[in-house]
Short mmCIF file of C-alpha atoms and ligand atoms in Angstrom, two decimals:
data_model
loop_
_atom_site.label_atom_id
_atom_site.label_comp_id
_atom_site.label_asym_id
_atom_site.label_seq_id
_atom_site.Cartn_x
_atom_site.Cartn_y
_atom_site.Cartn_z
CA MET E 1 76.37 32.00 42.01
CA VAL E 2 78.08 32.22 45.57
CA GLY E 3 81.29 30.40 44.05
CA SER E 4 81.98 32.95 41.49
CA GLY E 5 81.62 35.70 43.35
CA LEU E 6 77.80 36.27 41.40
CA CYS E 7 75.48 36.31 44.34
CA ILE E 8 74.06 39.92 44.74
CA GLY E 9 71.96 38.17 48.32
CA CYS E 10 69.00 39.42 47.25
CA GLY E 11 67.03 36.81 49.02
CA GLY E 12 64.55 35.98 46.24
CA CYS E 13 65.95 32.27 46.10
CA ALA E 14 65.60 31.96 49.69
CA ALA E 15 62.13 33.42 48.99
CA ALA E 16 61.40 30.73 47.45
CA ALA E 17 62.85 27.44 48.94
CA ALA E 18 60.76 25.74 51.38
CA ASP E 19 63.82 25.81 53.94
CA GLY E 20 65.23 29.08 52.38
CA ALA E 21 67.32 31.46 54.70
CA MET E 22 69.45 34.25 54.41
CA ALA E 23 72.93 35.20 56.32
CA TRP E 24 76.01 36.71 56.98
CA ASP E 25 79.19 36.34 55.01
CA ARG E 26 82.24 36.77 57.09
CA TYR E 27 82.40 39.84 54.88
CA GLY E 28 79.09 41.16 55.75
CA THR E 29 77.07 40.57 52.72
CA TRP E 30 73.85 38.33 52.42
CA LYS E 31 74.11 34.67 51.24
CA PRO E 32 72.05 31.56 50.77
CA ALA E 33 72.54 29.52 53.81
CA GLY E 34 71.09 26.30 55.21
CA ALA E 35 71.37 23.64 52.78
CA PHE E 36 68.83 24.55 50.59
CA ALA E 37 71.89 26.89 48.98
CA ALA E 38 73.94 23.47 47.78
CA GLU E 39 71.42 23.35 45.99
CA ARG E 40 71.83 23.01 42.10
CA SER E 41 68.13 23.63 39.44
CA ALA E 42 67.61 24.78 36.92
CA ALA E 43 64.92 26.96 38.07
CA PHE E 44 66.99 28.44 40.80
CA ALA E 45 69.30 29.48 37.95
CA LEU E 46 66.31 31.29 36.21
CA ARG E 47 65.04 33.24 39.04
CA CYS E 48 68.61 34.25 39.76
CA PRO E 49 69.37 37.95 38.41
CA PHE E 50 73.44 37.59 37.80
CA SER E 51 72.77 33.78 36.16
CA PRO E 52 74.11 34.01 32.76
CA ALA E 53 71.10 31.83 32.49
CA ALA E 54 67.94 34.38 33.54
CA ARG E 55 66.34 36.62 31.05
CA ASP E 56 68.40 39.77 30.31
CA GLU E 57 66.96 43.10 31.36
CA ASP E 58 66.21 43.70 27.81
CA ALA E 59 63.95 41.29 27.48
CA ILE E 60 61.77 41.18 30.70
CA ALA E 61 61.39 45.20 29.75
CA ALA E 62 59.83 44.21 26.12
CA GLU E 63 57.76 42.34 28.20
CA ARG E 64 56.52 44.05 31.00
CA PHE E 65 56.60 47.96 28.85
CA PRO E 66 55.15 46.79 25.20
CA ALA E 67 54.21 50.19 24.31
CA ALA E 68 56.90 52.13 26.11
CA PRO E 69 57.19 55.53 23.21
CA ARG E 70 60.76 55.57 23.21
CA ALA E 71 64.19 53.91 24.28
CA THR E 72 67.64 54.18 24.28
CA ALA E 73 70.85 51.89 25.10
CA LEU E 74 72.03 53.33 28.19
CA LEU E 75 67.95 53.98 29.96
CA GLY E 76 66.15 50.83 28.17
CA ARG E 77 62.57 51.54 27.24
CA HIS E 78 60.44 54.20 29.19
CA GLU E 79 57.44 56.83 28.63
CA SER E 80 59.28 60.36 29.56
CA THR E 81 62.19 61.50 31.81
CA TRP E 82 62.29 63.77 34.45
CA VAL E 83 64.43 66.24 36.50
CA GLY E 84 63.33 68.39 39.74
CA HIS E 85 62.44 67.50 43.39
CA VAL E 86 58.55 66.89 45.15
CA ALA E 87 56.88 70.67 46.14
CA GLU E 88 54.12 70.02 48.19
CA GLY E 89 55.03 68.61 51.96
CA ALA E 90 58.02 67.77 53.53
CA TRP E 91 59.27 65.01 50.86
CA ARG E 92 62.34 66.69 49.66
CA GLY E 93 63.44 67.39 53.37
CA THR E 94 63.09 64.17 54.47
CA GLY E 95 64.63 62.36 51.19
CA SER E 96 68.21 61.90 50.02
CA SER E 97 68.20 63.37 47.25
CA GLY E 98 63.98 65.78 46.10
CA GLY E 99 62.15 63.26 47.87
CA MET E 100 61.03 61.47 44.94
CA VAL E 101 60.42 57.60 45.95
CA SER E 102 58.99 58.47 48.60
CA TRP E 103 56.28 61.15 47.10
CA VAL E 104 55.71 58.21 45.04
CA ALA E 105 55.03 55.23 47.03
CA ALA E 106 52.15 58.15 49.05
CA GLU E 107 50.51 58.46 45.65
CA LEU E 108 50.84 54.94 45.16
CA LEU E 109 49.06 54.26 48.85
CA ARG E 110 46.86 57.08 48.90
CA THR E 111 45.34 56.58 45.06
CA GLY E 112 44.74 53.01 46.27
CA ALA E 113 46.73 51.44 43.66
CA VAL E 114 49.15 49.50 46.42
CA ASP E 115 47.99 48.63 50.17
CA ALA E 116 52.03 48.53 51.36
CA VAL E 117 55.65 49.57 49.86
CA ALA E 118 58.34 47.59 51.01
CA HIS E 119 60.76 49.92 51.61
CA VAL E 120 64.19 50.20 53.18
CA VAL E 121 64.13 51.27 56.90
CA ALA E 122 67.06 51.59 59.80
CA SER E 123 66.26 49.03 63.01
CA ASP E 124 64.95 49.86 65.69
CA SER E 125 67.22 47.94 67.53
CA PRO E 126 70.92 47.52 65.63
CA ARG E 127 72.36 44.85 68.09
CA ASP E 128 69.57 43.03 68.67
CA GLU E 129 68.78 43.15 65.18
CA GLY E 130 72.05 41.97 64.10
CA ARG E 131 71.44 44.44 61.24
CA PHE E 132 71.35 48.50 60.43
CA PHE E 133 68.33 47.86 58.00
CA ALA E 134 65.81 46.13 57.16
CA TYR E 135 63.18 46.07 54.78
CA ARG E 136 59.75 46.50 56.34
CA LEU E 137 56.60 47.13 54.93
CA SER E 138 54.93 50.15 55.45
CA ARG E 139 50.83 50.70 54.57
CA ASP E 140 50.77 54.55 55.65
CA ALA E 141 52.95 57.94 54.35
CA ALA E 142 54.32 58.24 57.98
CA ALA E 143 55.56 55.27 58.00
CA LEU E 144 56.97 55.35 54.82
CA ARG E 145 58.72 58.99 55.22
CA SER E 146 60.35 57.87 58.40
CA GLY E 147 62.01 55.17 55.76
CA ALA E 148 63.06 58.19 53.57
CA LYS E 149 66.75 58.06 52.87
CA SER E 150 69.24 55.97 50.76
CA ARG E 151 70.50 52.26 52.98
CA TYR E 152 73.74 51.85 51.24
CA TYR E 153 73.62 49.13 53.90
CA PRO E 154 73.67 45.37 52.27
CA VAL E 155 69.00 44.48 52.42
CA GLU E 156 67.85 40.63 51.28
CA LEU E 157 64.41 40.10 50.21
CA SER E 158 63.26 37.36 51.03
CA ALA E 159 61.03 37.58 54.02
CA ILE E 160 59.06 40.26 52.08
CA LEU E 161 58.51 38.07 50.05
CA ARG E 162 57.42 35.15 51.87
CA GLU E 163 55.09 38.18 53.65
CA ILE E 164 53.63 38.70 50.46
CA ARG E 165 53.18 35.61 49.01
CA ALA E 166 51.10 34.80 52.11
CA THR E 167 49.33 37.58 52.38
CA PRO E 168 46.85 38.93 50.11
CA GLY E 169 46.82 42.62 49.01
CA ARG E 170 48.76 44.41 46.17
CA TYR E 171 52.69 45.63 46.95
CA ALA E 172 55.05 47.82 45.88
CA ILE E 173 58.47 47.78 45.84
CA VAL E 174 61.18 49.47 46.74
CA ALA E 175 64.48 48.13 44.97
CA VAL E 176 67.47 48.62 43.51
CA PRO E 177 68.35 47.30 39.54
CA CYS E 178 69.41 43.92 40.39
CA PHE E 179 66.59 43.22 42.57
CA ALA E 180 63.88 44.54 40.83
CA LYS E 181 65.20 42.66 37.75
CA MET E 182 65.29 39.38 40.82
CA ILE E 183 61.62 40.50 41.43
CA GLN E 184 60.50 40.63 37.76
CA LEU E 185 61.67 37.19 37.00
CA GLU E 186 59.88 36.03 40.21
CA ARG E 187 56.44 38.10 38.63
CA ALA E 188 56.97 35.68 35.48
CA ARG E 189 57.32 32.65 37.10
CA ASP E 190 54.60 33.19 39.98
CA PRO E 191 51.01 34.59 38.94
CA VAL E 192 50.47 34.96 42.90
CA LEU E 193 53.05 37.52 42.75
CA ARG E 194 52.44 38.53 39.79
CA ALA E 195 48.94 40.04 40.24
CA ARG E 196 50.64 41.29 44.50
CA VAL E 197 53.26 44.06 43.63
CA PRO E 198 52.03 45.84 40.37
CA HIS E 199 54.51 48.15 41.24
CA VAL E 200 58.38 47.83 41.90
CA LEU E 201 60.00 51.66 42.02
CA GLY E 202 63.32 51.29 41.01
CA LEU E 203 66.71 53.59 42.46
CA PHE E 204 69.62 54.13 40.32
CA CYS E 205 72.54 52.38 41.34
CA GLY E 206 76.39 52.62 40.98
CA HIS E 207 77.21 49.43 43.43
CA GLN E 208 76.31 48.47 46.83
CA LYS E 209 78.50 48.77 48.79
CA SER E 210 79.43 45.53 52.51
CA ALA E 211 77.64 46.37 56.05
CA ARG E 212 81.57 46.72 56.55
CA LEU E 213 81.35 50.35 56.08
CA VAL E 214 79.57 51.48 59.06
CA ASP E 215 82.56 49.16 60.78
CA SER E 216 84.83 51.61 59.03
CA PHE E 217 82.74 55.00 59.07
CA ALA E 218 82.94 53.89 63.19
CA TRP E 219 87.05 53.15 63.75
CA GLN E 220 87.10 56.71 61.45
CA LEU E 221 85.30 58.70 63.56
CA ASP E 222 86.69 56.66 67.05
CA THR E 223 83.57 55.27 68.55
CA PRO E 224 83.09 51.09 69.19
CA ARG E 225 80.62 49.91 66.21
CA ASP E 226 78.86 48.44 69.51
CA ARG E 227 78.09 51.83 70.82
CA VAL E 228 76.27 52.85 66.87
CA ARG E 229 73.01 53.47 66.99
CA ALA E 230 71.80 54.32 64.03
CA VAL E 231 73.73 55.40 60.07
CA ASP E 232 72.92 58.06 58.09
CA TYR E 233 75.15 57.71 54.96
CA ARG E 234 74.66 61.27 54.02
CA ILE E 235 73.29 63.53 56.20
CA LYS E 236 71.03 66.65 54.29
CA ASP E 237 72.19 69.94 54.54
CA ALA E 238 70.96 72.15 52.04
CA GLY E 239 73.72 74.62 52.77
CA ARG E 240 76.22 72.52 50.88
CA PRO E 241 76.74 70.90 47.33
CA ALA E 242 74.63 68.21 48.07
CA ASN E 243 77.36 65.94 46.45
CA TRP E 244 79.77 66.51 49.70
CA TYR E 245 78.64 63.58 51.27
CA ARG E 246 78.77 63.89 55.18
CA ALA E 247 78.49 60.75 57.01
CA HIS E 248 77.05 60.48 60.95
CA LEU E 249 76.32 58.47 63.33
CA THR E 250 74.22 58.65 66.37
CA LEU E 251 75.77 56.60 69.74
CA ASP E 252 73.65 54.64 72.24
CA ASP E 253 73.85 57.82 74.28
CA GLY E 254 71.73 59.79 71.90
CA SER E 255 75.36 61.75 70.84
CA ALA E 256 76.14 61.78 67.63
CA ARG E 257 79.60 61.86 65.27
CA ALA E 258 80.19 63.50 61.92
CA GLU E 259 82.43 63.38 59.08
CA ASP E 260 82.97 64.86 55.60
CA TRP E 261 83.30 61.41 53.20
CA TRP E 262 86.35 63.02 51.36
CA HIS E 263 88.30 63.23 55.10
CA LEU E 264 87.65 59.21 55.46
CA ALA E 265 90.37 56.84 54.33
CA ASP E 266 87.54 54.69 51.56
CA GLY E 267 85.49 58.26 51.18
CA ASP E 268 85.32 58.01 47.70
CA TRP E 269 82.03 56.24 46.42
CA GLY E 270 83.74 55.24 42.69
CA ALA E 271 87.03 53.81 44.15
CA GLY E 272 84.70 50.52 45.09
CA PHE E 273 85.27 50.51 48.61
CA PHE E 274 83.42 47.16 50.00
CA GLN E 275 82.55 46.81 46.93
CA ASN E 276 80.33 43.55 46.00
CA SER E 277 81.80 41.80 43.43
CA ALA E 278 78.29 40.84 42.23
CA CYS E 279 77.87 44.37 40.74
CA ASP E 280 81.18 44.68 38.95
CA MET E 281 78.96 42.13 35.52
CA CYS E 282 76.10 44.19 36.30
CA ASP E 283 74.92 46.69 33.36
CA ASP E 284 71.38 48.23 34.17
CA VAL E 285 72.86 51.28 35.97
CA VAL E 286 69.20 52.85 36.18
CA ALA E 287 66.89 50.23 36.99
CA GLU E 288 65.67 48.92 33.75
CA THR E 289 62.58 46.46 34.93
CA ALA E 290 61.42 48.84 37.15
CA ASP E 291 58.27 50.89 36.57
CA VAL E 292 59.89 53.53 37.13
CA ALA E 293 63.55 55.01 38.45
CA PHE E 294 64.83 57.53 40.73
CA GLY E 295 68.79 59.37 40.76
CA ASP E 296 70.17 61.99 41.99
CA ALA E 297 70.85 64.81 39.54
CA TRP E 298 74.90 65.14 39.48
CA VAL E 299 74.81 67.37 37.17
CA GLU E 300 75.07 71.43 37.81
CA PRO E 301 73.31 73.86 39.06
CA TYR E 302 71.31 70.78 40.13
CA ALA E 303 74.37 68.72 41.65
CA SER E 304 75.76 72.10 43.95
CA ASP E 305 72.38 72.67 45.25
CA GLY E 306 72.09 70.94 49.16
CA ARG E 307 68.67 69.94 48.72
CA GLY E 308 68.83 67.45 46.35
CA THR E 309 67.21 67.27 43.46
CA ASN E 310 65.84 63.77 41.05
CA VAL E 311 66.20 62.37 37.60
CA VAL E 312 63.09 60.11 37.84
CA ILE E 313 62.15 57.41 34.21
CA ALA E 314 58.42 56.83 34.07
CA ARG E 315 58.67 53.94 32.31
CA THR E 316 54.55 53.08 32.77
CA PRO E 317 51.46 55.14 30.82
CA LEU E 318 50.04 54.67 35.52
CA ILE E 319 53.39 56.47 36.48
CA ASP E 320 54.37 58.81 33.61
CA GLY E 321 50.19 60.60 34.23
CA LEU E 322 50.89 60.28 37.72
CA ILE E 323 53.34 62.80 37.31
CA ARG E 324 52.16 64.70 35.26
CA ALA E 325 48.70 65.84 36.64
CA ALA E 326 50.94 66.05 39.81
CA VAL E 327 52.90 68.66 38.02
CA ALA E 328 50.38 69.66 36.18
CA GLU E 329 48.30 71.03 39.86
CA GLY E 330 51.95 72.04 40.94
CA ARG E 331 52.43 69.28 43.49
CA LEU E 332 55.74 68.22 42.00
CA ALA E 333 58.51 70.75 40.74
CA LEU E 334 59.64 68.44 37.56
CA GLU E 335 60.58 69.75 34.15
CA GLU E 336 60.21 67.18 31.65
CA VAL E 337 63.77 66.00 30.15
CA ASP E 338 65.32 64.31 26.98
CA ALA E 339 67.05 60.71 27.82
CA GLY E 340 70.39 62.47 27.02
CA PHE E 341 70.43 64.73 30.19
CA VAL E 342 70.16 61.93 32.73
CA GLU E 343 72.27 59.72 30.69
CA ALA E 344 74.36 62.84 31.62
CA THR E 345 73.55 62.41 35.08
CA GLN E 346 75.38 58.87 35.78
CA ALA E 347 78.39 59.09 33.03
CA ALA E 348 80.58 58.06 35.94
CA GLY E 349 77.99 54.69 36.34
CA PHE E 350 77.51 54.78 32.47
CA ARG E 351 81.28 54.53 31.67
CA HIS E 352 82.02 51.86 34.63
CA ARG E 353 79.79 49.51 33.20
CA ARG E 354 79.73 49.54 29.79
CA GLU E 355 84.17 50.78 28.71
CA GLY E 356 84.25 49.05 32.13
CA LEU E 357 82.39 46.01 32.22
CA ALA E 358 83.77 45.15 28.03
CA TYR E 359 87.16 45.37 30.26
CA ARG E 360 86.65 42.96 33.09
CA LEU E 361 84.77 40.88 30.62
CA THR E 362 88.11 40.44 29.09
CA TRP E 363 89.43 39.24 33.00
CA ARG E 364 90.21 35.33 33.27
CA ARG E 365 87.89 35.70 35.72
CA TRP E 366 84.88 36.53 34.08
CA ARG E 367 85.45 35.31 31.08
CA GLY E 368 83.36 31.60 29.92
CA GLY E 369 79.22 31.50 30.84
CA VAL E 370 78.87 34.83 32.61
CA ALA E 371 80.14 36.98 29.41
CA LYS E 372 78.53 35.14 26.80
CA ARG E 373 75.52 36.68 28.41
CA LYS E 374 75.82 40.62 29.36
CA ARG E 375 74.46 43.11 27.05
CA VAL E 376 78.07 44.94 26.20
CA ALA E 377 80.80 41.89 24.28
CA PRO E 378 84.01 41.36 26.17
CA ALA E 379 86.60 44.12 24.57
CA ALA E 380 90.51 45.28 26.09
CA ARG E 381 92.19 46.82 22.94
CA ALA E 382 91.66 50.25 22.35
CA LEU E 383 91.45 50.76 26.96
CA PRO E 384 93.84 53.20 27.16
CA LEU E 385 96.79 52.06 29.92
CA ARG E 386 95.23 54.43 32.48
CA ARG E 387 91.92 53.26 31.96
CA ARG E 388 92.54 49.63 32.75
CA LEU E 389 94.57 50.70 35.29
CA VAL E 390 91.48 52.13 37.42
CA TYR E 391 89.61 49.23 36.37
CA ARG E 392 92.01 46.97 37.72
CA GLY E 393 92.41 49.62 40.61
CA ARG E 394 89.01 49.80 41.51
CA ALA E 395 88.42 45.73 41.52
CA ALA E 396 91.70 45.22 44.16
CA ILE E 397 90.61 47.79 45.84
CA ALA E 398 86.71 46.71 46.59
CA ARG E 399 88.54 42.79 46.70
CA TRP E 400 91.67 43.58 49.43
CA SER E 401 88.59 46.26 51.63
CA HIS E 402 86.22 43.21 51.85
CA ARG E 403 89.65 41.01 53.29
CA LEU E 404 91.08 43.81 55.28
CA ALA E 405 88.63 45.30 57.09
CA TRP E 406 87.50 41.36 57.77
CA LEU E 407 90.64 40.81 59.78
CA ALA E 408 90.84 44.40 61.16
CA ALA E 409 87.32 43.72 62.79
CA ARG E 410 88.80 39.79 63.73
CA THR E 411 91.36 40.83 65.18
CA GLY E 412 90.19 44.20 67.16
CA ARG E 413 93.02 46.28 65.15
CA PRO E 414 90.73 48.79 63.17
CA GLY E 415 94.69 50.00 61.77
CA LEU E 416 94.85 46.29 59.72
CA TYR E 417 92.75 48.34 57.21
CA LEU E 418 93.04 51.68 57.74
CA ARG E 419 97.22 51.76 56.85
CA TRP E 420 96.52 50.34 53.78
CA ALA E 421 93.57 51.89 52.45
CA ARG E 422 94.72 56.02 52.51
CA PRO E 423 97.16 55.18 50.56
CA ALA E 424 95.60 52.77 47.95
CA LEU E 425 92.76 55.36 47.49
CA ALA E 426 95.58 58.67 47.27
CA LEU E 427 97.22 56.04 44.38
CA TYR E 428 93.58 55.12 42.97
CA ARG E 429 93.04 58.81 43.29
CA ALA E 430 96.22 59.60 41.25
CA LEU E 431 95.27 57.02 37.95
CA ALA E 432 91.22 58.45 37.81
CA TRP E 433 92.04 62.09 37.89
CA SER E 434 94.78 63.63 36.31
CA HIS E 435 95.40 66.40 38.73
CA GLY E 436 97.66 66.91 41.51
CA ARG E 437 100.87 66.09 42.58
CA LEU E 438 101.07 61.85 41.98
CA GLY E 439 98.69 62.14 39.00
CA GLY E 440 101.55 64.61 37.05
CA TRP E 441 103.62 61.99 37.41
CA VAL E 442 101.21 58.98 36.77
CA ASP E 443 100.41 61.15 33.66
CA ARG E 444 104.80 61.32 32.76
CA LEU E 445 104.21 57.23 33.64
CA LEU E 446 101.38 57.36 31.40
CA PRO E 447 102.05 60.10 28.30
CA ASP E 448 98.70 58.58 26.43
CA ALA E 449 96.26 58.52 28.84
CA PRO E 450 93.01 61.21 28.82
CA ARG E 451 92.69 63.62 30.72
CA ARG E 452 88.74 64.08 31.93
C1 FAD O 1 72.75 51.10 47.14
C2 FAD O 1 73.12 52.79 46.15
C3 FAD O 1 73.16 53.21 45.43
C4 FAD O 1 72.95 54.06 44.64
N1 FAD O 1 73.52 54.09 43.45
C5 FAD O 1 73.31 55.86 42.50
C6 FAD O 1 73.77 56.34 41.92
O1 FAD O 1 75.36 55.55 41.44
N2 FAD O 1 73.51 57.63 41.64
C7 FAD O 1 72.48 58.00 41.23
O2 FAD O 1 72.22 59.33 40.79
N3 FAD O 1 71.64 57.46 42.44
C8 FAD O 1 71.52 56.22 43.36
N4 FAD O 1 70.93 55.91 44.12
C9 FAD O 1 69.88 56.33 44.54
C10 FAD O 1 69.85 57.71 45.38
O3 FAD O 1 70.95 57.83 46.71
C11 FAD O 1 68.79 58.19 45.76
O4 FAD O 1 67.86 56.97 46.58
C12 FAD O 1 67.47 58.42 45.05
O5 FAD O 1 67.97 59.23 44.39
C13 FAD O 1 66.64 58.60 45.43
O6 FAD O 1 66.22 59.87 45.89
P1 FAD O 1 64.95 60.41 47.25
O7 FAD O 1 65.06 61.63 47.82
O8 FAD O 1 63.82 59.81 45.65
O9 FAD O 1 64.22 58.67 47.76
P2 FAD O 1 63.67 58.89 49.05
O10 FAD O 1 62.91 60.03 49.72
O11 FAD O 1 65.54 59.05 50.15
O12 FAD O 1 63.36 57.41 49.38
C14 FAD O 1 64.38 56.29 48.96
C15 FAD O 1 63.65 55.47 49.01
O13 FAD O 1 64.17 54.22 48.94
C16 FAD O 1 63.84 53.15 50.05
N5 FAD O 1 65.89 53.00 49.91
C17 FAD O 1 67.27 52.64 50.58
N6 FAD O 1 67.67 52.58 50.33
C18 FAD O 1 67.99 51.25 50.23
C19 FAD O 1 67.71 50.16 49.38
N7 FAD O 1 69.54 49.67 50.16
N8 FAD O 1 67.56 49.09 48.90
C20 FAD O 1 65.50 49.42 48.53
N9 FAD O 1 65.90 50.47 49.02
C21 FAD O 1 66.12 51.50 49.82
C22 FAD O 1 63.93 53.62 51.15
O14 FAD O 1 63.50 53.23 51.99
C23 FAD O 1 63.02 55.35 50.59
O15 FAD O 1 61.97 54.31 50.59
C24 FAD O 1 71.39 55.03 45.01
C25 FAD O 1 71.04 54.76 45.83
C26 FAD O 1 71.39 52.91 46.53
C27 FAD O 1 70.29 52.85 47.87
#
C-alpha cells in the first residue's frame, strides 16, 4: 500500500498490530513504521481503506444504514440533508463553518450517548511533540470547543484506537471519509470496537494535505518554522466571505503573522499542493460510511457569509432525531434541503472524484488492481483536452510540491520551492479558469475547452 502511493497514513493497521507504529515520512505524511510495516497479510489488506481487497463504501453503508430511506450516487445512503448553523451558544463562532460538528459531538456527550469524543486538537508543544495537531479524547463541552476548527494537517488514529480498545466506554470519532471507512472496516472485524464506537462523525473532504503546508506558510510569512507555536488554516472573520481563507500563525513570543490564501504561492486549495497521493484514488467526498457528515455550504448566499454555514447529511435515525428536536427547540438554525442542494455545494470535489478519478484510472500508474475496485469506471475518451490538462496539472503539482518543499527544507532554501510554486499555480489557473490573460492564451491554444 505504501509503495503504490495508496497509504493515507490513518494508522488503522498500526493500531491492530502488536508492534505497530506510525512515523513521519520525508514529505510530512504519516506512514506505518517498523517491522510490522513489511508484513504482507490478508488481514491488513481487508482493513486498509484504500486496499482493493477491502469492502467499498457502498457495501459498508448498506450494512451500516440498511433502512436509510434515501440514497443518491454522490451522497450515499441517508435520512435527511440540511443547511444552516448552530443557533445556541458560541459553537458557530468557534467552529470553522457553522459549528455543527462540535455541537453534535457535545450533544452526544450531554445526552450520555458517548463518554468521550476523539477529535483533532492543537499540540500543547509542537516542538516537543513533533506535530502541530493530533487526535485527543475530549470528555466535556469545553474540551470539545477548544478542539474546534478544521486542521488541514496529517493526523493518525493508532494511539486513540489502542486507547479505545483498552478502556471500556462509548466513544464517537470525528473523521475524514477514508478514516471513517477504516473505522467501519475495523468495527466490522472487532466486536470491542463495534460496541465502543457507536458514532462516527464525518467531515467532507477535498483532499488531505501534508505537514509541509505549515513550512510553506512559515516561509512565506518570513518566520522560522521552529518559532511557530500554533497554526490556524482559516481564521474566522464574520466581515469577509467564508471562502476567503486567511492563514494565521502564532509565534513563540505571542506575536502573530497572517496572510490571505490568494496571496500565497500555493494558496489555491484545488490546485493540489501537498496533496497525499492516496487522495487521487478516493471516490468519497461526503464520508458515506459516517453516521453523520458535515461540510461547508459552498454556494451563495452562504459562501459569502463569513460567520460560516454547514451542510449536514444525517444517516442514522438517532442523529436525524437529535437534529430535528434541536431545530424545533430553536437551538439549531437548520433548514431541510434536498440532496441536490448538498451535491451542488461540493461540485468541484465531485468533479475531481468522479470525472477526474475516471481519467486518473486510465493512467499507467493507477491501472491494475485498484482500478477494478473503484466505484468509478476508467474513462478518458470523452474528456476535453483542457480538463485532462487540469487533472494532469493537479497531479504534477501534488507530486512536485512534496519533492521541492522537502528539498527546500533540507537545504534551508525556501526559494527552491517558492520559485517553482508561483508559476506552477499561474499555469494551473490558466488551465482551470478561462479568464485572465494566460487563460485567454490557453483558450486560443485549446479551442475545444469548455468554459466554466
Ligand atoms: C482535510 C479536510 C478537508 C476538508 N475538505 C472539505 C471540502 O472539500 N468541502 C467541505 O465542504 N468541507 C471540507 N472539510 C470540512 C470543513 O472544513 C469543516 O470541518 C466542516 O464544515 C465542519 O465545520 P464545523 O464548523 O461544523 O466544525 P467545528 O465545530 O469547527 O469542528 C470541527 C471538528 O473536526 C475536528 N477536526 C479538525 N480537523 C480534523 C481532521 N483533519 N481529522 C479529523 N477531525 C478533525 C476538530 O477537532 C473538531 O472536533 C474538510 C475538513 C478537513 C479536515
